[in-house]
Amino acid sequence: MANRFVRKLSGFSKLTPVEIAALERETAHPRKFAARQDLIREGDRPGPVFVVLDGWAFRYKILPSGTRQITAFLMPGDACDLHIGMLAEMDHSIQTATQARVATIARADMDRLLNDHRGIAQAMYVSQLTDEGTLRAWITSMGRRTSIERVAHLICELYARAHGIGLVDDTEFSLPLSQIILADALGMTPVHINRVLKELRLAGAMTLSRGSVLILDPGKLVQIAGFDENYLHRRLREPS
Amino acid sequence: MANRFVRKLSGFSKLTPVEIAALERETAHPRKFAARQDLIREGDRPGPVFVVLDGWAFRYKILPSGTRQITAFLMPGDACDLHIGMLAEMDHSIQTATQARVATIARADMDRLLNDHRGIAQAMYVSQLTDEGTLRAWITSMGRRTSIERVAHLICELYARAHGIGLVDDTEFSLPLSQIILADALGMTPVHINRVLKELRLAGAMTLSRGSVLILDPGKLVQIAGFDENYLHRRLREPS
DNA sequence: CGAGGGGTTGATGGGTTTCAATGGACGTGG
DNA sequence: CCACGTCCATTGAAACCCATCAACCCCTCG
């Protein structure tokens, strides 16, 4: 059974058995990290590419005032930027949210993967465009959606992404993130997140408890969020 | 004299005369667009890569309610994503803000540029990482900065970017964007943008009038914004 | 000269933050 | 096995930032 990374990339491009084997070879020796550990910090000189195989992590920035803004969640299968090694320094930090298994791919190995395997390159580039689309969707949420719409939209996104890598059990999936982390991702206070979650529960749309989301009414949740999954680019382009 | 696109890429990687010539050849025949014209719309099938040589454009998304969120500004020298042609459909729209000259590079030509010229590939990848860093900076602004900090931060960013392509005249630069456009970029209302600009003017930090920004007190503006330009990646990585 | 787009200012209301307090869940050590 | 500390979830009350509504001005352009 392929690991989550292979599974995710397979969703973006048809991979040959040789390509799958190459990816699994490069991620065969992950390292274990405890929760709340920085993989890399803003200002650090970038090293190898990180690939999260199990557990959750997030990208974040700290402001002069000390407040934190989370800019992305990394779930199993997600990787940081391919060309990270070209930069002089990181412009953000990455931290584990839970215990996690993380593989690293050295710059030279990454270049070889991209050059030798057309399918891998294609999948990774689409994956990168999806990450950018997600950043744009987050900006749109923060700028123009109300707090309840924002929360609903994030849950829809995480559900769709978890579904893509086989992490969803019917209408339920594991979301081991505290309300404090959700607040820092959505630009809200933990207090208000709590009230909004209560509202979504009372509306019969969804519940979040003990680290797991239960979707009660998918249609209602999507409608509240105004969710359109096109930015996740799960549909492959057909040859013209 | 090299065009703005070449000038911008030169800031990210040392380009050989051959590479510069190749870039100029590919962008030698720009097309003129009037203001307020969509270059491409959400849902469209992507075509060639766009390169803005003169004038301003922006990426945006429209929500179900009809409100607009701008997710990025394209100033002279900026391009849309390199691998846009791999996607089945666009997840956002791009529109000119002013009259503009825009070149297009076909997918095959772009692949050739990237494969044949190491310097061009490097510059474009760093440029892409910069775009992503900018998206993260915007998320951070929208989530955790007050309205005056947000406005100041955006102006700092645009100043720095304009400076990089030689568009700044000492402490002044052209910013042909209406307060309505700024509002849709910053997740605020035009009314409130207006009040914040007044506040920045009264504080002696900057003024914006008749399409041009005048920085009165750079230190004060940077301090209000909490601006750190590291995410623009203007410092090249030194060999290890 | 009228129409339309953009900039400016005032008054009002509401969505979120802030401050504060309580209780539950969990792990650790006595 | 229970006491204790810590982290997190939850709820209430009050303050505030910003959106909303509305009016008026200026400028440009057909």
XYZ file of C-alpha atoms (C1' of nucleotides) in Angstrom:
540
model
C 0.000 0.000 0.000
C 1.469 3.329 -1.128
C 2.221 6.011 1.456
C 0.125 9.190 1.720
C 2.601 11.224 -0.290
C 2.400 8.862 -3.265
C -1.336 8.693 -2.851
C -1.686 12.448 -2.972
C 0.545 12.879 -6.012
C -1.309 10.082 -7.786
C -4.367 12.279 -7.585
C -2.636 14.939 -9.657
C -1.018 12.820 -12.370
C -0.902 9.216 -13.481
C 2.292 7.751 -12.057
C 4.108 4.729 -13.472
C 5.177 1.880 -11.156
C 8.759 3.038 -11.633
C 7.850 6.542 -10.506
C 5.958 5.246 -7.496
C 8.940 3.118 -6.534
C 11.267 6.126 -6.845
C 9.027 8.228 -4.588
C 8.769 5.493 -2.001
C 12.510 4.987 -2.018
C 13.097 8.674 -1.315
C 10.654 8.701 1.590
C 11.501 5.307 3.033
C 13.251 6.627 6.130
C 11.062 9.206 7.859
C 12.011 10.712 11.179
C 9.652 10.925 14.141
C 8.829 14.304 15.624
C 6.916 15.091 18.792
C 4.043 17.580 18.745
C 4.869 21.317 18.899
C 8.302 20.981 17.367
C 9.630 23.400 14.777
C 10.879 21.631 11.670
C 12.437 24.886 10.496
C 12.195 28.526 11.586
C 11.837 31.854 9.828
C 15.324 33.146 9.088
C 16.884 29.683 8.900
C 18.760 28.673 5.813
C 16.590 26.081 4.046
C 17.804 22.497 3.828
C 16.106 19.481 2.305
C 12.442 19.302 1.320
C 10.089 18.088 4.053
C 7.375 15.528 3.374
C 4.798 14.801 6.053
C 3.874 11.115 5.940
C 1.784 10.982 9.123
C 0.474 13.547 11.554
C -0.225 17.243 11.134
C 1.965 20.339 10.845
C 1.443 23.971 9.903
C 3.267 26.948 8.447
C 3.164 30.111 10.530
C 4.553 33.575 11.020
C 5.050 35.489 14.266
C 4.363 39.235 14.291
C 6.290 41.865 16.229
C 3.440 41.932 18.759
C 3.963 38.240 19.392
C 0.717 37.092 17.802
C 0.795 34.151 15.451
C -0.757 33.653 12.035
C -0.944 30.164 10.569
C -0.802 30.281 6.764
C -1.234 26.625 5.842
C -1.898 23.185 7.267
C 0.228 20.237 6.222
C -1.657 16.974 6.516
C -0.277 13.513 5.708
C 1.005 13.525 2.136
C 1.786 17.240 2.040
C 5.249 18.636 1.371
C 6.880 22.027 1.613
C 8.007 23.840 -1.540
C 10.132 21.912 -4.025
C 12.622 24.660 -4.683
C 12.969 25.769 -1.108
C 16.704 25.093 -1.338
C 17.222 28.061 -3.661
C 16.342 30.566 -0.979
C 18.825 32.315 1.269
C 16.455 32.129 4.217
C 12.989 30.935 5.209
C 10.238 33.556 5.256
C 8.120 31.505 7.676
C 8.349 28.656 10.176
C 6.925 25.143 10.108
C 5.827 23.316 13.246
C 4.250 19.964 14.018
C 0.774 20.109 15.515
C 0.751 16.456 16.504
C 3.282 13.698 16.687
C 4.421 13.201 13.086
C 6.557 11.145 10.748
C 8.447 13.396 8.353
C 10.727 12.382 5.490
C 13.338 14.657 3.959
C 14.514 14.749 0.355
C 17.880 16.330 -0.381
C 18.028 18.985 -3.050
C 20.025 16.851 -5.484
C 17.635 13.924 -5.072
C 14.676 16.210 -5.659
C 16.239 17.563 -8.844
C 16.802 14.019 -10.034
C 13.192 13.044 -9.325
C 11.917 16.023 -11.288
C 14.295 15.558 -14.230
C 14.046 11.802 -14.641
C 10.296 11.348 -14.183
C 7.848 13.355 -16.234
C 4.876 12.184 -14.169
C 6.425 13.155 -10.862
C 7.307 16.609 -12.145
C 3.793 17.098 -13.436
C 2.194 15.947 -10.189
C 4.444 18.150 -8.092
C 3.820 21.228 -10.202
C 0.071 20.765 -10.030
C 0.427 20.192 -6.300
C 2.283 23.471 -6.010
C -0.392 25.309 -8.003
C -2.958 23.805 -5.664
C -1.042 25.129 -2.665
C -1.090 28.575 -4.234
C -4.784 28.285 -4.963
C -5.309 27.385 -1.329
C -3.396 30.465 -0.192
C -5.635 32.584 -2.414
C -8.718 30.904 -1.010
C -7.531 31.690 2.507
C -6.978 35.347 1.597
C -10.474 35.429 0.167
C -11.861 33.907 3.358
C -10.084 36.317 5.638
C -10.978 39.336 3.555
C -14.552 38.779 2.563
C -16.161 35.963 4.537
C -17.870 36.279 7.906
C -16.511 34.215 10.757
C -19.028 31.408 10.387
C -18.437 31.249 6.652
C -14.689 31.169 7.288
C -14.881 28.284 9.710
C -17.230 26.329 7.453
C -14.977 26.963 4.461
C -11.885 25.698 6.239
C -13.667 22.541 7.355
C -14.891 21.944 3.795
C -11.362 22.343 2.485
C -9.827 20.023 5.060
C -12.555 17.469 4.460
C -11.931 17.523 0.700
C -8.179 17.212 1.144
C -8.498 14.432 3.706
C -10.913 12.644 1.402
C -8.349 12.775 -1.415
C -5.843 10.742 0.571
C -8.302 8.284 2.063
C -8.460 9.783 5.522
C -12.235 10.200 5.641
C -14.589 7.630 7.138
C -17.939 8.397 5.536
C -18.921 11.694 7.172
C -16.250 11.767 9.832
C -12.565 12.571 9.840
C -9.825 13.165 12.364
C -8.874 16.794 12.964
C -6.398 16.894 15.846
C -6.192 20.693 16.032
C -7.050 22.765 19.090
C -9.395 25.721 18.836
C -6.384 27.918 19.536
C -4.679 26.639 16.387
C -7.855 27.044 14.353
C -8.157 30.596 15.651
C -4.602 31.438 14.580
C -5.322 29.997 11.141
C -8.571 31.903 10.651
C -7.543 35.251 12.093
C -9.979 35.041 14.978
C -9.838 34.631 18.763
C -10.225 31.212 20.381
C -13.266 32.529 22.231
C -15.022 33.445 19.041
C -14.086 30.190 17.284
C -15.772 28.419 20.143
C -18.973 30.398 19.709
C -19.000 29.851 15.963
C -18.525 26.098 16.373
C -21.481 26.112 18.726
C -23.516 27.948 16.118
C -22.586 25.397 13.441
C -23.548 22.614 15.861
C -26.915 24.182 16.646
C -27.544 24.733 12.942
C -27.080 20.981 12.473
C -24.234 21.422 10.012
C -21.265 19.839 11.803
C -19.674 19.091 15.129
C -16.046 19.138 16.233
C -15.171 17.258 19.370
C -12.365 15.162 20.762
C -10.198 15.787 17.705
C -12.669 14.676 15.115
C -15.129 16.367 12.780
C -18.555 14.937 12.088
C -20.363 16.377 9.085
C -24.065 16.366 9.932
C -25.405 18.101 6.837
C -22.873 18.381 3.970
C -25.182 20.480 1.830
C -25.783 22.991 4.583
C -22.093 23.234 5.414
C -21.132 23.815 1.769
C -23.876 26.385 1.438
C -22.793 28.303 4.527
C -19.178 28.250 3.347
C -19.914 29.120 -0.271
C -17.445 26.338 -0.980
C -16.236 25.578 -4.509
C -13.465 22.992 -4.611
C -12.151 24.015 -8.016
C -9.028 25.496 -6.428
C -7.951 22.058 -5.221
C -7.511 20.971 -8.872
C -8.527 17.379 -8.479
C -9.723 17.162 -12.068
C -6.891 16.422 -14.482
C -6.553 18.398 -17.666
C -7.570 16.489 -20.732
C -5.272 16.562 -23.765
C -6.423 19.180 -26.262
C 17.636 48.900 -21.916
C 16.113 45.635 -20.705
C 12.377 45.434 -20.185
C 10.845 45.242 -16.701
C 10.459 41.479 -16.839
C 14.164 40.948 -17.518
C 14.982 43.510 -14.897
C 12.911 41.766 -12.278
C 14.331 38.309 -13.022
C 17.859 39.730 -12.964
C 17.219 40.589 -9.343
C 16.708 36.917 -8.541
C 19.570 35.306 -10.457
C 22.533 36.377 -12.550
C 21.467 36.092 -16.173
C 23.836 35.653 -19.114
C 23.523 37.887 -22.206
C 22.188 34.860 -24.073
C 19.492 34.345 -21.456
C 18.531 38.001 -21.498
C 18.268 37.893 -25.265
C 16.060 34.800 -25.078
C 13.721 36.469 -22.591
C 13.491 39.611 -24.658
C 12.762 37.638 -27.785
C 9.871 35.845 -26.106
C 8.340 39.100 -24.883
C 9.051 41.208 -27.946
C 5.451 41.416 -29.103
C 3.214 42.495 -26.246
C -0.468 43.208 -26.742
C -2.161 46.355 -25.484
C -5.079 46.073 -23.103
C -7.392 48.805 -21.884
C -8.065 49.229 -18.159
C -10.638 46.940 -16.483
C -10.242 44.119 -18.948
C -10.103 40.493 -17.868
C -7.039 38.693 -19.208
C -8.544 35.401 -18.098
C -11.476 34.387 -15.907
C -12.053 31.836 -13.176
C -13.252 28.628 -14.831
C -11.451 29.325 -18.126
C -9.043 26.788 -19.486
C -5.564 28.299 -19.091
C -3.579 29.240 -22.172
C -0.157 30.841 -22.433
C 1.694 32.509 -19.566
C 1.008 36.231 -19.156
C 3.810 38.716 -18.566
C 2.931 42.302 -17.661
C 5.489 44.650 -19.241
C 3.739 47.938 -18.467
C 0.739 48.951 -16.408
C -0.955 47.229 -13.475
C -3.201 44.179 -13.137
C -4.525 42.079 -10.271
C -5.719 38.574 -9.473
C -9.156 38.342 -7.903
C -11.980 36.060 -6.887
C -15.699 36.824 -6.786
C -17.783 35.361 -3.951
C -21.354 34.078 -4.195
C -22.517 37.303 -2.568
C -20.926 39.267 -5.387
C -18.134 40.790 -3.304
C -14.619 40.772 -4.690
C -11.332 39.842 -3.085
C -8.081 40.808 -4.777
C -5.332 38.300 -3.972
C -2.315 39.825 -5.724
C -1.152 42.837 -7.677
C 0.817 42.397 -10.887
C 3.080 45.368 -11.548
C 5.372 45.786 -14.564
C 7.705 42.789 -14.747
C 5.318 40.382 -12.993
C 4.041 37.187 -14.581
C 1.374 34.642 -13.750
C 2.348 31.096 -12.783
C 4.793 29.257 -15.024
C 2.942 25.963 -15.068
C -0.509 27.420 -15.414
C -0.950 25.370 -18.590
C -1.141 22.134 -16.623
C -4.424 23.063 -14.986
C -7.838 22.096 -16.247
C -9.287 25.438 -15.252
C -8.359 28.726 -13.603
C -9.206 29.093 -9.921
C -9.210 32.890 -10.127
C -9.445 35.758 -12.613
C -6.881 38.332 -13.715
C -7.857 41.861 -14.724
C -5.995 44.984 -15.788
C -6.245 47.923 -13.397
C -4.795 50.385 -15.894
C -3.978 50.377 -19.547
C -1.292 47.707 -19.928
C 1.118 46.006 -22.289
C 1.036 42.248 -21.781
C 3.193 39.622 -23.505
C 2.257 35.954 -23.712
C 4.584 32.975 -23.742
C 3.268 29.699 -25.115
C 3.635 26.604 -22.980
C 6.189 24.983 -25.298
C 8.298 28.141 -25.409
C 8.210 28.402 -21.649
C 9.339 24.784 -21.255
C 12.203 25.506 -23.628
C 13.260 28.609 -21.665
C 13.287 26.639 -18.427
C 15.120 23.623 -19.852
C 17.747 25.422 -21.914
C 18.709 28.176 -19.489
C 19.693 27.345 -15.948
C 19.686 31.007 -14.897
C 16.186 31.642 -16.204
C 14.838 28.577 -14.428
C 16.477 29.634 -11.196
C 15.182 33.191 -11.427
C 11.666 32.038 -12.220
C 11.569 29.539 -9.359
C 12.755 32.120 -6.878
C 10.188 34.513 -8.324
C 7.498 31.930 -7.731
C 8.638 31.371 -4.148
C 8.485 35.131 -3.674
C 4.918 35.165 -4.940
C 4.039 32.482 -2.424
C 5.784 34.395 0.343
C 3.736 37.418 -0.630
C 0.512 35.430 -0.399
C 1.522 34.320 3.092
C 2.334 37.894 4.047
C -1.125 38.965 2.876
C -2.774 36.222 4.936
C -0.786 37.394 7.930
C -1.902 40.970 7.325
C -5.555 40.100 6.993
C -5.541 37.823 9.990
C -3.474 39.615 12.566
C -2.848 43.232 11.603
C -5.098 46.206 12.317
C -6.385 48.207 9.393
C -3.715 50.901 9.616
C -0.974 48.286 9.896
C -2.440 46.480 6.890
C -2.474 49.566 4.707
C 1.040 50.556 5.755
C 2.289 47.033 5.109
C 0.860 46.922 1.616
C 2.405 50.263 0.749
C 5.775 49.102 2.070
C 5.537 45.974 -0.036
C 4.581 47.811 -3.200
C 7.311 50.369 -2.604
C 9.923 47.633 -2.216
C 8.756 45.819 -5.319
C 8.589 48.999 -7.379
C 12.046 49.896 -6.164
C 13.383 46.568 -7.396
C 12.409 47.318 -10.985
C 13.435 50.950 -11.005
C 9.978 52.448 -10.711
C 10.682 54.574 -7.632
C 11.750 58.184 -7.821
C 13.415 58.828 -4.464
C 10.497 58.772 -2.022
C 7.698 58.786 -4.569
C 6.213 56.170 -6.845
C 3.201 55.803 -9.080
C 0.309 53.773 -7.674
C -2.602 54.049 -10.104
C -5.073 52.124 -7.949
C -8.379 53.476 -6.706
C -9.302 53.260 -3.025
C -11.980 50.769 -4.086
C -9.314 48.436 -5.467
C -7.153 48.867 -2.373
C -10.186 48.075 -0.225
C -10.859 44.848 -2.126
C -7.210 43.877 -1.713
C -7.101 44.564 2.008
C -10.474 43.156 3.000
C -11.834 46.537 4.058
C -14.454 49.003 2.871
C -13.523 51.975 0.671
C -14.830 54.282 3.370
C -12.518 52.856 5.949
C -9.495 52.862 3.633
C -10.127 56.544 3.153
C -10.091 57.191 6.884
C -6.945 55.144 7.388
C -5.145 57.010 4.604
C -6.109 60.238 6.319
C -4.700 58.909 9.555
C -1.405 57.979 7.874
C -1.289 61.440 6.328
C -1.897 63.170 9.659
C 0.733 60.967 11.290
C 3.205 62.298 8.737
C 3.989 58.808 7.395
C 2.782 58.959 3.782
C 0.287 60.465 1.381
C -1.577 58.941 -1.549
C -3.065 61.308 -4.084
C -3.581 61.532 -7.798
C -2.289 58.001 -8.354
C 1.001 58.458 -6.616
C 2.430 57.609 -3.208
C 4.760 59.957 -1.369
C 6.658 58.456 1.546
C 7.055 61.211 4.123
C 8.692 59.197 6.901
C 9.975 55.770 5.818
C 10.954 54.757 9.329
C 7.555 55.565 10.729
C 5.766 53.731 7.924
C 7.900 50.614 8.370
C 7.356 50.750 12.100
C 3.592 51.068 11.810
C 3.507 48.193 9.315
C 5.907 45.948 11.199
C 7.414 45.421 7.768
C 10.196 42.903 7.157
C 11.056 42.484 3.504
C 12.651 39.061 3.900
C 9.709 37.425 2.118
C 10.570 39.260 -1.089
C 13.829 37.285 -1.281
C 16.007 39.929 -2.825
C 19.141 38.533 -1.257
C 20.608 35.725 -3.335
C 21.732 32.528 -1.661
C 25.454 32.172 -1.384
C 27.060 28.885 -2.385
C 27.651 26.678 0.623
C -24.353 70.143 -19.195
C -25.617 65.961 -17.388
C -23.925 61.390 -16.018
C -20.821 58.538 -13.765
C -16.872 57.238 -11.106
C -14.125 58.257 -7.279
C -12.954 60.704 -2.864
C -14.479 62.576 1.695
C -17.006 62.992 5.989
C -20.685 62.132 9.674
C -23.879 59.127 12.378
C -25.276 54.677 13.732
C -25.216 49.757 14.546
C -23.236 45.305 14.971
C -19.807 41.662 14.800
C -15.520 40.513 17.367
C -12.295 41.312 20.645
C -11.096 41.706 25.220
C -11.379 40.589 30.001
C -12.760 37.350 33.301
C -14.137 33.137 35.458
C -15.291 28.177 35.563
C -14.971 23.306 34.614
C -13.254 19.171 32.273
C -9.447 16.152 30.531
C -5.033 14.439 31.107
C -0.448 13.456 32.832
C 2.797 13.549 36.633
C 4.536 12.853 41.030
C 4.002 12.159 45.857
C -4.660 6.464 44.318
C -5.295 11.013 44.777
C -3.507 15.856 44.601
C -1.906 19.087 41.596
C -0.671 21.639 37.416
C -1.484 22.471 32.713
C -3.935 22.870 28.640
C -8.117 23.425 26.520
C -13.165 24.255 26.047
C -16.950 27.078 27.411
C -19.749 31.046 28.771
C -20.898 35.965 30.251
C -20.309 41.078 30.149
C -18.429 45.151 28.317
C -15.735 47.816 25.005
C -14.305 48.844 20.446
C -13.144 48.658 15.695
C -15.081 48.631 11.448
C -19.149 48.162 8.321
C -23.139 50.269 6.895
C -25.996 54.001 5.384
C -26.184 58.468 3.676
C -24.917 62.818 1.841
C -21.978 65.881 -0.729
C -18.024 67.132 -3.361
C -14.801 66.974 -7.218
C -13.302 65.603 -11.647
C -13.660 63.731 -16.253
C -15.879 62.760 -20.352
C -19.381 62.119 -23.833
